[in-house]
Amino acid sequence: MLLNPISADAFNDIIYESEEQQKSFSIKLCAIKDDNGQNVRVIKYTLKNKQKVVIEIINYGATVISCWVPNALGELEDVLLGFDSIENYRLQKTHSIGGTLGGVTDYISNGHLENDNGEKGFDKVMWDGYLVDDELVLTYSSKDGEEGYPGTFEARTTFRLTCKNELVVNYVGMTSKSTPVNMASNMFFNLAGQEQTLQV
């Protein structure tokens, strides 16, 4: 899924991690308004490997927005479900498609699977990002009392695309007080390609 930039000069801000590899790079996409009405920058990070697999991730919600893989004909197809615009990611409330869920999500209560991602879970906040070697690192600081949880929680999510076409996602966090935490990535795949509908 390629999110369209708001302005033509949005792509002027390309930063390559390594000129030789050009394996990971970031592109400025657009500016959106935060809860205080301030403009914040949405960055799209792209991870590539030699097998031509391409993973795109935005810092809004630490959201994986596309996974391009070669099909049987060698053509790239996006097999990850998602949206075409940043506004759709912001407005959808139920499934948090592609986003990083947290602070607490998907736990069992009275025998039912629940999602306690909160009114404004980790998939609805801006993360800070940087590239280290072949990893994208996204960080978010959840303030004490945010969404009703005690303690300041420093969350870190790393994404790494391997030469075996594996997307490795790791979560690490530190908290100032005892607090429940259960982070997850909410990706939905259709291996027939995003444009194909499933017949049931």
CSV table of C-alpha atoms in Angstrom, one decimal:
chain,number,residue,atom,x,y,z
A,1,MET,CA,0.0,0.0,0.0
A,2,LEU,CA,1.5,3.3,-1.1
A,3,LEU,CA,0.2,6.3,0.9
A,4,ASN,CA,0.0,9.3,-1.4
A,5,PRO,CA,2.0,12.3,-0.1
A,6,ILE,CA,0.1,15.5,0.6
A,7,SER,CA,2.5,17.7,-1.3
A,8,ALA,CA,4.8,17.1,-4.3
A,9,ASP,CA,7.9,18.1,-2.3
A,10,ALA,CA,7.1,15.5,0.4
A,11,PHE,CA,9.6,13.2,-1.2
A,12,ASN,CA,12.5,15.7,-1.0
A,13,ASP,CA,13.3,14.5,2.5
A,14,ILE,CA,14.8,11.1,1.5
A,15,ILE,CA,17.4,9.8,4.0
A,16,TYR,CA,19.3,6.7,3.2
A,17,GLU,CA,20.7,4.6,6.0
A,18,SER,CA,23.6,3.3,3.8
A,19,GLU,CA,24.5,4.5,0.4
A,20,GLU,CA,25.9,1.2,-0.6
A,21,GLN,CA,23.0,-1.0,0.6
A,22,GLN,CA,20.2,1.4,0.4
A,23,LYS,CA,18.4,-1.2,2.4
A,24,SER,CA,16.5,1.0,4.8
A,25,PHE,CA,15.4,4.6,4.2
A,26,SER,CA,12.9,7.1,5.4
A,27,ILE,CA,10.6,9.4,3.5
A,28,LYS,CA,8.7,12.3,4.8
A,29,LEU,CA,5.0,11.7,3.9
A,30,CYS,CA,2.9,14.5,5.3
A,31,ALA,CA,2.0,16.6,8.3
A,32,ILE,CA,-1.1,15.9,10.4
A,33,LYS,CA,-2.6,17.7,13.4
A,34,ASP,CA,-2.1,16.2,16.8
A,35,ASP,CA,-4.6,16.5,19.7
A,36,ASN,CA,-3.3,20.0,20.4
A,37,GLY,CA,-3.7,21.2,16.8
A,38,GLN,CA,0.0,21.2,16.2
A,39,ASN,CA,1.5,19.9,12.9
A,40,VAL,CA,3.4,16.6,13.4
A,41,ARG,CA,5.4,14.8,10.7
A,42,VAL,CA,4.4,11.4,9.5
A,43,ILE,CA,7.4,9.4,8.3
A,44,LYS,CA,7.3,6.3,6.1
A,45,TYR,CA,10.2,3.9,6.6
A,46,THR,CA,11.0,1.3,4.0
A,47,LEU,CA,12.9,-1.9,4.6
A,48,LYS,CA,14.2,-3.8,1.6
A,49,ASN,CA,16.3,-7.0,1.0
A,50,LYS,CA,18.1,-8.6,-1.9
A,51,GLN,CA,15.1,-10.8,-2.6
A,52,LYS,CA,13.1,-7.7,-3.5
A,53,VAL,CA,10.8,-7.9,-0.5
A,54,VAL,CA,9.7,-4.4,0.6
A,55,ILE,CA,8.1,-3.6,4.0
A,56,GLU,CA,6.7,-0.1,4.6
A,57,ILE,CA,6.1,1.2,8.1
A,58,ILE,CA,4.9,4.6,9.3
A,59,ASN,CA,5.6,6.3,12.7
A,60,TYR,CA,1.9,6.9,13.2
A,61,GLY,CA,1.0,4.0,15.5
A,62,ALA,CA,4.2,2.2,14.6
A,63,THR,CA,2.0,0.8,11.7
A,64,VAL,CA,3.1,-1.6,9.1
A,65,ILE,CA,1.3,-0.4,6.0
A,66,SER,CA,2.5,-2.8,3.3
A,67,CYS,CA,4.4,-6.0,2.6
A,68,TRP,CA,5.5,-6.3,-1.1
A,69,VAL,CA,6.7,-9.8,-2.1
A,70,PRO,CA,7.5,-11.3,-5.6
A,71,ASN,CA,4.7,-13.6,-6.8
A,72,ALA,CA,5.2,-16.7,-9.0
A,73,LEU,CA,5.8,-14.4,-12.1
A,74,GLY,CA,8.4,-12.3,-10.2
A,75,GLU,CA,6.0,-9.3,-9.9
A,76,LEU,CA,5.7,-7.5,-6.6
A,77,GLU,CA,2.4,-7.8,-4.8
A,78,ASP,CA,1.2,-6.2,-1.6
A,79,VAL,CA,0.0,-9.1,0.6
A,80,LEU,CA,-0.8,-6.9,3.7
A,81,LEU,CA,-4.2,-5.5,4.3
A,82,GLY,CA,-4.4,-1.8,5.0
A,83,PHE,CA,-5.6,1.6,3.9
A,84,ASP,CA,-4.7,4.1,1.1
A,85,SER,CA,-4.5,7.2,3.3
A,86,ILE,CA,-3.3,8.3,6.7
A,87,GLU,CA,-6.8,9.6,7.5
A,88,ASN,CA,-8.2,6.1,7.2
A,89,TYR,CA,-5.7,4.8,9.7
A,90,ARG,CA,-6.6,7.6,12.1
A,91,LEU,CA,-10.4,7.1,11.8
A,92,GLN,CA,-10.7,3.3,12.0
A,93,LYS,CA,-11.4,2.4,15.6
A,94,THR,CA,-12.1,-1.3,15.8
A,95,HIS,CA,-9.3,-3.4,14.2
A,96,SER,CA,-6.1,-1.2,14.5
A,97,ILE,CA,-5.0,-2.7,11.1
A,98,GLY,CA,-1.2,-2.9,10.9
A,99,GLY,CA,-0.7,-1.0,14.1
A,100,THR,CA,1.2,-1.6,17.3
A,101,LEU,CA,-1.3,-2.4,20.0
A,102,GLY,CA,-0.7,-1.4,23.6
A,103,GLY,CA,-0.2,-0.7,26.4
A,104,VAL,CA,-2.5,-3.7,27.2
A,105,THR,CA,-4.3,-5.7,24.5
A,106,ASP,CA,-5.9,-9.1,23.9
A,107,TYR,CA,-6.2,-10.6,27.3
A,108,ILE,CA,-8.8,-13.1,28.7
A,109,SER,CA,-11.5,-11.8,31.0
A,110,ASN,CA,-14.4,-14.1,32.0
A,111,GLY,CA,-13.6,-16.4,29.1
A,112,HIS,CA,-13.7,-13.7,26.5
A,113,LEU,CA,-11.0,-12.3,24.3
A,114,GLU,CA,-10.9,-8.6,24.8
A,115,ASN,CA,-8.9,-5.7,23.4
A,116,ASP,CA,-8.1,-3.1,26.0
A,117,ASN,CA,-6.1,-0.9,23.7
A,118,GLY,CA,-7.8,2.1,25.2
A,119,GLU,CA,-9.4,5.2,23.7
A,120,LYS,CA,-6.0,6.2,22.4
A,121,GLY,CA,-3.8,3.1,22.2
A,122,PHE,CA,-0.2,2.9,20.9
A,123,ASP,CA,-1.6,2.5,17.4
A,124,LYS,CA,-3.0,6.1,17.6
A,125,VAL,CA,0.1,8.0,18.7
A,126,MET,CA,3.2,9.4,17.0
A,127,TRP,CA,6.4,7.3,17.6
A,128,ASP,CA,9.9,8.6,17.2
A,129,GLY,CA,12.0,6.6,14.8
A,130,TYR,CA,15.6,6.0,13.8
A,131,LEU,CA,17.6,3.4,11.8
A,132,VAL,CA,20.4,1.3,13.4
A,133,ASP,CA,22.3,-1.1,11.1
A,134,ASP,CA,19.5,-3.1,9.4
A,135,GLU,CA,16.8,-2.4,12.0
A,136,LEU,CA,14.1,0.3,12.3
A,137,VAL,CA,13.7,1.4,15.9
A,138,LEU,CA,10.4,3.2,17.0
A,139,THR,CA,10.0,4.5,20.5
A,140,TYR,CA,7.1,6.0,22.4
A,141,SER,CA,6.9,7.4,25.9
A,142,SER,CA,3.5,6.8,27.6
A,143,LYS,CA,3.1,9.2,30.5
A,144,ASP,CA,2.1,8.2,34.0
A,145,GLY,CA,-1.7,7.9,34.1
A,146,GLU,CA,-2.1,7.7,30.3
A,147,GLU,CA,-5.2,5.6,29.5
A,148,GLY,CA,-5.5,5.0,33.2
A,149,TYR,CA,-2.3,3.0,33.6
A,150,PRO,CA,0.2,3.8,36.3
A,151,GLY,CA,3.8,4.7,35.6
A,152,THR,CA,5.7,6.3,32.7
A,153,PHE,CA,6.2,3.5,30.2
A,154,GLU,CA,9.0,3.8,27.7
A,155,ALA,CA,8.1,1.5,24.7
A,156,ARG,CA,10.5,0.4,22.0
A,157,THR,CA,9.5,-1.6,18.9
A,158,THR,CA,12.1,-2.8,16.4
A,159,PHE,CA,11.5,-4.1,12.9
A,160,ARG,CA,14.1,-6.1,10.9
A,161,LEU,CA,13.7,-7.7,7.5
A,162,THR,CA,16.1,-10.6,7.1
A,163,CYS,CA,17.7,-12.2,4.0
A,164,LYS,CA,15.2,-15.1,4.6
A,165,ASN,CA,12.3,-12.8,4.0
A,166,GLU,CA,11.3,-12.8,7.7
A,167,LEU,CA,10.0,-9.6,9.3
A,168,VAL,CA,11.2,-9.8,12.9
A,169,VAL,CA,9.3,-7.6,15.4
A,170,ASN,CA,10.6,-7.1,18.9
A,171,TYR,CA,9.1,-5.2,21.9
A,172,VAL,CA,11.0,-3.8,24.8
A,173,GLY,CA,9.7,-1.6,27.6
A,174,MET,CA,10.7,0.1,30.9
A,175,THR,CA,8.3,1.5,33.4
A,176,SER,CA,8.6,3.7,36.5
A,177,LYS,CA,5.8,1.8,38.4
A,178,SER,CA,4.3,-1.6,38.3
A,179,THR,CA,1.9,-1.6,35.4
A,180,PRO,CA,0.3,-4.2,33.0
A,181,VAL,CA,1.8,-4.3,29.6
A,182,ASN,CA,1.0,-6.5,26.6
A,183,MET,CA,2.1,-5.1,23.2
A,184,ALA,CA,1.4,-6.8,19.8
A,185,SER,CA,1.4,-6.0,16.1
A,186,ASN,CA,-1.9,-6.3,14.4
A,187,MET,CA,-1.1,-7.3,10.8
A,188,PHE,CA,-3.6,-9.0,8.5
A,189,PHE,CA,-2.3,-10.9,5.4
A,190,ASN,CA,-3.9,-12.0,2.2
A,191,LEU,CA,-1.3,-14.1,0.4
A,192,ALA,CA,-3.3,-13.9,-2.8
A,193,GLY,CA,-2.6,-10.2,-2.9
A,194,GLN,CA,-4.4,-7.2,-1.4
A,195,GLU,CA,-6.5,-6.7,-4.5
A,196,GLN,CA,-7.9,-10.3,-4.3
A,197,THR,CA,-11.1,-10.9,-2.4
A,198,LEU,CA,-11.6,-14.2,-0.5
A,199,GLN,CA,-14.5,-16.4,-1.5
A,200,VAL,CA,-16.1,-18.3,1.4
